[in-house]
XYZ file of C-alpha atoms in Angstrom:
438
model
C -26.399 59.313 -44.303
C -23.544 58.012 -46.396
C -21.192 58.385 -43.370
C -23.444 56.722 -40.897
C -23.831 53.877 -43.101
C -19.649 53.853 -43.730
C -19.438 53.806 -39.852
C -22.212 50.823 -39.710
C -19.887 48.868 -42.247
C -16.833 49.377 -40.160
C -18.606 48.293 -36.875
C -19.839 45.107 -38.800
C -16.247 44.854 -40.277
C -14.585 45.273 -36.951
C -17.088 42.747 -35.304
C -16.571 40.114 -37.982
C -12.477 40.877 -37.432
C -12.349 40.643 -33.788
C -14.576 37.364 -33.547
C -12.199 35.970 -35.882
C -9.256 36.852 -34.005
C -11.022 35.287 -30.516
C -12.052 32.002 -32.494
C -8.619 31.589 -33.785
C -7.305 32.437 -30.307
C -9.187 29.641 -28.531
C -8.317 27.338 -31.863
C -4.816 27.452 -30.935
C -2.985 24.972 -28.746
C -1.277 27.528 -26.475
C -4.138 29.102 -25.603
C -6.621 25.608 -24.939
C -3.808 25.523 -22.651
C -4.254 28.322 -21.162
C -8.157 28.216 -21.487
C -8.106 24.024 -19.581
C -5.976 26.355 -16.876
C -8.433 28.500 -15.946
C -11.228 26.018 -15.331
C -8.902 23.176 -13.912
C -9.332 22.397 -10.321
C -12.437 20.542 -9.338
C -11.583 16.863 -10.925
C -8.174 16.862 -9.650
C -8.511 18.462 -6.236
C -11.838 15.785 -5.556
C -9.863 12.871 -6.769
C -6.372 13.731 -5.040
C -8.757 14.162 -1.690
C -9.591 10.828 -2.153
C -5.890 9.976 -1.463
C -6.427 11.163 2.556
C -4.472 9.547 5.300
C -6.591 6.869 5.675
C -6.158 6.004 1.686
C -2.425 6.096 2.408
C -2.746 3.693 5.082
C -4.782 1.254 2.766
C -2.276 1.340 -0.049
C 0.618 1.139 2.206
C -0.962 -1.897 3.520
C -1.771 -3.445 0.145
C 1.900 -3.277 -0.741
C 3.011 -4.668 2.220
C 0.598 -7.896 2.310
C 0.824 -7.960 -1.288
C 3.703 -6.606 -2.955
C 3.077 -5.683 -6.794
C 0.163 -8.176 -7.281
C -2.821 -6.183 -6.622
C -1.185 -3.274 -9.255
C -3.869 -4.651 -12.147
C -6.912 -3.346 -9.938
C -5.514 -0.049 -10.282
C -6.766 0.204 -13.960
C -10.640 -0.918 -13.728
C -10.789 0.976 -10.021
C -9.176 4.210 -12.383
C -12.196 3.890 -15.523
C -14.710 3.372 -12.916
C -13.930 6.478 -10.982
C -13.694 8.839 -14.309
C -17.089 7.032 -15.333
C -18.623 8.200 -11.814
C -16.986 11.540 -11.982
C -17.976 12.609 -15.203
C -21.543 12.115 -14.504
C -21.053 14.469 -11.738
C -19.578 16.880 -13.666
C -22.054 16.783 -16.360
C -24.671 17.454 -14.182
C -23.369 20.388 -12.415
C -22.940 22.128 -15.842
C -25.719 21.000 -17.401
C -28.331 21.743 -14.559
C -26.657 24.272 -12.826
C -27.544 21.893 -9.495
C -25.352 20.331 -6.751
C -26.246 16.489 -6.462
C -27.907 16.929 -3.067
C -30.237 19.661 -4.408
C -30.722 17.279 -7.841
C -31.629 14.027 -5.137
C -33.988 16.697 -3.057
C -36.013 17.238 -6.074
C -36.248 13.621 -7.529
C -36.520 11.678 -4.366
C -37.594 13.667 -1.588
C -37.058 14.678 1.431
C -36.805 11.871 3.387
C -34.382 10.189 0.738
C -32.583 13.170 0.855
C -32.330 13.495 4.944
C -31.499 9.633 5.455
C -28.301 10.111 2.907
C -27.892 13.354 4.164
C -27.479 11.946 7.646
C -25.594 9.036 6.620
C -22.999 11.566 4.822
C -22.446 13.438 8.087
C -21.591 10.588 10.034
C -18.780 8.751 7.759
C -17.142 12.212 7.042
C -17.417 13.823 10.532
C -15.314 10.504 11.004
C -13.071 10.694 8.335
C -12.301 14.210 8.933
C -10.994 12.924 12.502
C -8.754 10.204 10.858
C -7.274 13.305 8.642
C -6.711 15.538 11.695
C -4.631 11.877 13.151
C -2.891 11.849 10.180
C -1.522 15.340 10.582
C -0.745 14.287 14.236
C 1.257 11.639 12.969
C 2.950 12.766 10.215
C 4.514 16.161 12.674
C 5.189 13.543 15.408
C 7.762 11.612 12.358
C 9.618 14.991 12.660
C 9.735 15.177 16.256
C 7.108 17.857 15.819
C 4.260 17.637 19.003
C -0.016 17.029 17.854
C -0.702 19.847 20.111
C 0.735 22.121 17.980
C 0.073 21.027 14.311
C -3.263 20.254 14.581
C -4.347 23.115 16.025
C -2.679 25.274 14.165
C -2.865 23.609 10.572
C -6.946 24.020 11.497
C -6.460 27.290 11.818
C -4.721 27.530 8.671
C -7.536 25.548 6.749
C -10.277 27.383 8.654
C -8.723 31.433 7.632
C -8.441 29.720 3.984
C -11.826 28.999 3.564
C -13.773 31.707 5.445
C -11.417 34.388 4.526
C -10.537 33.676 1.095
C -12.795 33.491 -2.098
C -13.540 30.107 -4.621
C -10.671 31.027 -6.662
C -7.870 31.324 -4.384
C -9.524 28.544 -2.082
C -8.905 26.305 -5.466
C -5.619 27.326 -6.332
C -4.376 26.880 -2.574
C -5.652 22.927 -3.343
C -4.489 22.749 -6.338
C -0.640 23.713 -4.648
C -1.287 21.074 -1.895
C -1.658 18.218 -4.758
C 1.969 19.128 -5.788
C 3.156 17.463 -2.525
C 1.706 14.041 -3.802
C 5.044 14.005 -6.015
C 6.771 12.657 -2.874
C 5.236 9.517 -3.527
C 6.606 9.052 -6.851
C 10.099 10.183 -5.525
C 9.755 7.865 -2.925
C 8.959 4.906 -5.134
C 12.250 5.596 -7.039
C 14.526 5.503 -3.733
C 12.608 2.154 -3.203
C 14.471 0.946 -5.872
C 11.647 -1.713 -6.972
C 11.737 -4.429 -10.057
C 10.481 -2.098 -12.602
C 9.924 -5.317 -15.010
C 7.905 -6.778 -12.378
C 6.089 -4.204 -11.419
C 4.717 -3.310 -15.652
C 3.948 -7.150 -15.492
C 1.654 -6.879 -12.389
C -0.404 -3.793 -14.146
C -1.151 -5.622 -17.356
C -1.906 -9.675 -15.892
C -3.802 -9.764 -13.223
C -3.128 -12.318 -10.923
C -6.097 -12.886 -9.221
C -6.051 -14.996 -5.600
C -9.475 -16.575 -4.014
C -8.686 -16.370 -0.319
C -10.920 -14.376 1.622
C -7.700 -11.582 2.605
C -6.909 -11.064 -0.976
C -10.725 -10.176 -2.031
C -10.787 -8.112 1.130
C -7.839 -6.124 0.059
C -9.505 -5.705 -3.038
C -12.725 -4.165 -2.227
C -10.844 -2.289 0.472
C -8.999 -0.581 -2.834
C -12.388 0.217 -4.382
C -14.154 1.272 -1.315
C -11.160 3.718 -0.703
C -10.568 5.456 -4.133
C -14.488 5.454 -4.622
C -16.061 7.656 -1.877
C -19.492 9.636 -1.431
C -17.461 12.833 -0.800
C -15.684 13.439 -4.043
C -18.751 12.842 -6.209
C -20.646 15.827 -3.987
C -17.262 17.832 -3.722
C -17.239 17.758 -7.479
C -20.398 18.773 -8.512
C -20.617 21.419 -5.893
C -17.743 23.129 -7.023
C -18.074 22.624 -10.734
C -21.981 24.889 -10.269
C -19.862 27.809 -7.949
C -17.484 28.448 -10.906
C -20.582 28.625 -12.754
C -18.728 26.743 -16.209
C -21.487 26.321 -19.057
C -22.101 23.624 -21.310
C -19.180 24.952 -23.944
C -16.759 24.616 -21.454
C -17.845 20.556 -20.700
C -14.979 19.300 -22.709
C -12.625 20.976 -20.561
C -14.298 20.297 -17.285
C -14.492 16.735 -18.460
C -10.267 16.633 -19.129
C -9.952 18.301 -15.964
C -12.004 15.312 -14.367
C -10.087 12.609 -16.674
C -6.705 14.211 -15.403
C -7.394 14.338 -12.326
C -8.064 10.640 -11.813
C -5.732 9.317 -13.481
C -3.183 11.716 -11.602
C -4.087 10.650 -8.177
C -4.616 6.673 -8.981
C -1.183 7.312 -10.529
C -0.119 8.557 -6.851
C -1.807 5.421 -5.655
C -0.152 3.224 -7.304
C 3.189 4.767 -6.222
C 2.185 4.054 -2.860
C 1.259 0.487 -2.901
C 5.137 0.145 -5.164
C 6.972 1.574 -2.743
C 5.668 -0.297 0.267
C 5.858 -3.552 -1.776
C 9.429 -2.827 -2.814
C 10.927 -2.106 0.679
C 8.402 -3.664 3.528
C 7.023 -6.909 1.854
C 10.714 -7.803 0.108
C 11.517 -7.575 3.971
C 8.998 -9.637 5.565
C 6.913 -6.780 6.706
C 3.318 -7.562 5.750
C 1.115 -5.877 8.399
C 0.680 -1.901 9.324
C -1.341 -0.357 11.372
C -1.123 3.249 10.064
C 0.678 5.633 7.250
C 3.077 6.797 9.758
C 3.689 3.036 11.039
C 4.628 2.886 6.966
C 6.941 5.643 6.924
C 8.752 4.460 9.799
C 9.711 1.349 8.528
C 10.876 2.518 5.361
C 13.625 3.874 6.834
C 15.755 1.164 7.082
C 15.476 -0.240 3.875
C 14.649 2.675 1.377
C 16.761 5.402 3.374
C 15.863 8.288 5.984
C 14.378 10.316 3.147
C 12.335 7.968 2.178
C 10.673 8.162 5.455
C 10.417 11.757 5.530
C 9.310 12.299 1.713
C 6.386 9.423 2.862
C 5.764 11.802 5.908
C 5.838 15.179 4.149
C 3.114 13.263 1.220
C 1.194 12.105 4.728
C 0.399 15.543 5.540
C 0.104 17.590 2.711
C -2.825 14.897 1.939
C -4.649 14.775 5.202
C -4.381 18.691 5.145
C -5.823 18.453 1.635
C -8.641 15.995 2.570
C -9.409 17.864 5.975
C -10.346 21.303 3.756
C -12.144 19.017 1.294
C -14.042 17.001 3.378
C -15.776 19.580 5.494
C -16.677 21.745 2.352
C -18.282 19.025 0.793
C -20.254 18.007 4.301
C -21.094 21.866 4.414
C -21.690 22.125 0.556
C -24.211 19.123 0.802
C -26.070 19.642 3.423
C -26.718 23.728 2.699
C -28.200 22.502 -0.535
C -30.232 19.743 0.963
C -31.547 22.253 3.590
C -31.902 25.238 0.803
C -29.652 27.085 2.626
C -26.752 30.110 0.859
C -23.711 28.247 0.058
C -20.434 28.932 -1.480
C -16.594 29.970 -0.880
C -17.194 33.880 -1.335
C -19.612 34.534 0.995
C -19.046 35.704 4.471
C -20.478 34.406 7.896
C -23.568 36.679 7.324
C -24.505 35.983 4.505
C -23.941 32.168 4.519
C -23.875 31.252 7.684
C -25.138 27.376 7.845
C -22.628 26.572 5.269
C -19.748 28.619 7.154
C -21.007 27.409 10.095
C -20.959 23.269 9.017
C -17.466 23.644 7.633
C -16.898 25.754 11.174
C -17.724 23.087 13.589
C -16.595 20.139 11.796
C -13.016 21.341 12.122
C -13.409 22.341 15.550
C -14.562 18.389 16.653
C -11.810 17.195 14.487
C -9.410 19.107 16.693
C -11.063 18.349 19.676
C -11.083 14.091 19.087
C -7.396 14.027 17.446
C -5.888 15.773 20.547
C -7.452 13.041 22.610
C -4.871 10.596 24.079
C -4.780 7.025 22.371
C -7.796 7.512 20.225
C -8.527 4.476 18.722
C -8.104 5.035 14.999
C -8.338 1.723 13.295
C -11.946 1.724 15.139
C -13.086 4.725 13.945
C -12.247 4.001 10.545
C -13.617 0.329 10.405
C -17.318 2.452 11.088
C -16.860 5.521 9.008
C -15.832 2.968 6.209
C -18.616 0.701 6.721
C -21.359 3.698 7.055
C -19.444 5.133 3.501
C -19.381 1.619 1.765
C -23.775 1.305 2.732
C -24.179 5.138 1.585
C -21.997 4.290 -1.694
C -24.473 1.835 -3.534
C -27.579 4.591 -2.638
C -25.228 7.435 -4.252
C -24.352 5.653 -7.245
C -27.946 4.781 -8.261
C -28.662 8.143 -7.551
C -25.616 9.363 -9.899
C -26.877 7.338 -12.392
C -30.619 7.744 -12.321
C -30.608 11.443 -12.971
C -27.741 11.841 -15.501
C -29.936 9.540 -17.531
C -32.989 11.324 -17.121
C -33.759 13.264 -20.226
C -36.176 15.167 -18.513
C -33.066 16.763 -16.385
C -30.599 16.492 -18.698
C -31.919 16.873 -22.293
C -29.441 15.848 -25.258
C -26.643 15.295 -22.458
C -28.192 12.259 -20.485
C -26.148 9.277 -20.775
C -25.933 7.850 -24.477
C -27.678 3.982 -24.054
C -23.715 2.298 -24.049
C -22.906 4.234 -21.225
C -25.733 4.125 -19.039
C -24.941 0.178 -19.576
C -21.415 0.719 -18.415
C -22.601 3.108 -15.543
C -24.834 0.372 -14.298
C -22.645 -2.095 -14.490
C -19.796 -0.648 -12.875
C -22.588 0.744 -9.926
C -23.494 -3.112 -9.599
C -19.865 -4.281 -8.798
C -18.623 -1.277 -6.784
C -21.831 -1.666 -4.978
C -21.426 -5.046 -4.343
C -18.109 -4.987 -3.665
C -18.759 -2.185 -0.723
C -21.472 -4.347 1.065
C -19.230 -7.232 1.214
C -16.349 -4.919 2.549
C -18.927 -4.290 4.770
C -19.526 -7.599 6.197
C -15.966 -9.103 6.104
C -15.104 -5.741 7.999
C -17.852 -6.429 10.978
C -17.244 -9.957 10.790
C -13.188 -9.219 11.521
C -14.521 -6.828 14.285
C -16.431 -8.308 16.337
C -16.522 -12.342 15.735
């Protein structure tokens, strides 16, 4: 008896000792570190997706119509996104819940089909403009569309059907390291660096109709329906619980800031190098890169094409997964990165055929890309406003979300900044059909 109970006291002893040891383990900075490592990915991989070819093209072309003046937006367009994103991410730890199953249960199924539908459309779209983008960016080295595109699909494709949520993460998390380019670039630019710190801190704000267009263009391209469902999606397969919110929450923070960062590297080196020389109007990322030859140097060019690629290759894995990722959970359908074709086979097969069209219409001759854009971003900026509310609604519903709904301050904030952005994407909306077609 007296030994058993010894052996009891040691058990308790060693317990007490070795969940000391773990608490003062995950006390310690090196190993947060190590701890914010293993659930990082999901912010920053659905924020630096955000920065796709056709993103590129927009800041490009805001540098070179604009220079450094539109810089200031940068800042509100960077809180607004982490405001947005954080919701997300709340939810999906919280409720265990993707945002199309969440919107299924609250609003139906009609509500759900209609933005299901709607969702499709703009990124079966966009996920063309990223497979152009690729084209492009191999044709700056001389390198033929018939052989990148098929084969980068290929590469995407084995990635994500072979491979399992972890190493499909880590693969996007090495893609987001070519985004550095654009901060090397920025530096061979050789901009006013004084000029360019007094552009981020006073706005100066112009009333011509071109000005506000570039504007909501900025908001309507760093704020899209994708990332929000690409977020949450992910953030319930890793299965993270409500102790690890605070990290998933700096992941999200670090993220954004990382790729509006990016952004903002983009629009300075295009205002540096084509608006100092008269150049205000692109067509295209690659049109971009070309012309920064001249001025900034040949590596320029090439650093702007290798950053052209790595982030349409980025955005063309991230797009389709969160098309396949919504629409399995809308439907009720198996979803997620480590299952096979058998035992998941809408999801497979979504992600499956939207890289085979995207093949398909980017090998076509003379597609017209500006075109295609123009609608995907007009059927993105009507979806946007319907998302938002939808964001907002349930990660302020106490029912859903308990003691983690939105605090009263910043459901006030999250309305607020779902009022501008909306407004801002239905006028982007009209000034873009009204450019169009009258």
């Amino acid at each position: 008896m007296a030994e058993s109970r010894l052996a009891v006291k040691k058990i308790g002893l060693f317990s007490r000792r070795t969940g000391e040891r773990i608490r003062r383990a995950l006390t310690s900075p090196n190993n947060r570190f190590i701890l914010y490592l293993s659930v990082l990915g999901p912010g920053i991989i659905a924020a630096n997706a955000g920065n796709d070819a056709s993103g590129i093209a927009t800041y490009s072309s805001v540098g070179a119509a604009y220079g450094y003046t539109l810089l200031w937006a940068f800042i509100p367009m960077t809180v607004s996104l982490i405001v947005v994103q954080e919701m997300c991410v709340r939810m999906g730890v919280v409720t265990g819940q993707g945002l199309s199953d969440l919107i299924r249960e609250r609003f139906g199924v009609r509500w759900t089909a209609l933005v299901m539908l709607s969702l499709l459309i703009a990124n079966t779209g966009v996920i063309i403009s990223e497979f152009v983008g690729i084209a492009q960016a191999s044709e700056l080295f001389g390198i033929p569309r018939f052989l990148t595109v098929p084969l980068t699909a290929a590469i995407i494709w084995w990635l994500v059907v072979k491979g399992t949520q972890k190493r499909v993460e880590r693969v996007f998390l090495a893609m987001s390291l070519v985004f550095f380019c654009y901060i090397v670039s920025a530096f061979l630019a050789k901009p006013d660096w004084s000029e360019v710190g007094r552009e981020f801190i006073t706005p100066s704000i112009k009333y011509d109709s071109t000005y506000l267009f570039m504007v909501m263009a900025l908001i309507g391209t760093t704020i899209t329906p994708f990332m929000q469902v690409y977020v949450q999606s992910t953030i319930v397969e890793k299965g993270m619980d409500k102790d690890e919110l605070p990290l998933a929450r700096t992941d999200v923070i670090v993220g954004t800031i990382f790729a509006c960062m990016i952004a903002a590297f983009i629009v300075i080196s295009t205002a540096a190098t084509l608006n100092k020389q008269g150049v205000f109007e692109i067509d295209s990322a690659a049109t971009a890169a070309e012309a920064l030859a001249p001025v900034a140097g040949v590596y320029a060019k090439y650093l702007f094409g290798i950053g052209l690629f790595g982030a349409a290759m980025l955005a063309m894995g991230v797009l389709p997964l969160a098309t396949a990722y919504s629409l399995s959970e809308a439907l009720g359908f198996e979803k997620g990165l480590s299952h096979s074709f058998r035992e998941a086979p809408i999801f497979l097969g979504i992600f499956t055929s939207l890289i085979v069209v995207g093949v398909l219409v980017a090998l076509i001759p003379n597609i017209p890309q500006i075109q295609l854009l123009i609608l995907t971003q007009s059927i993105n900026g009507l979806l946007l406003p319907v998302l938002l509310v939808a964001i907002v609604s349930l990660s302020s519903n106490r029912e859903i979300m308990g003691e983690y709904a939105n605090p009263t301050w910043f459901k006030i904030v999250a309305w607020l900044i779902t009022a501008i952005v909306s407004f801002l994407s239905l006028a982007l909306i009209a000034a873009t059909v009204k450019d169009a077609f009258f």
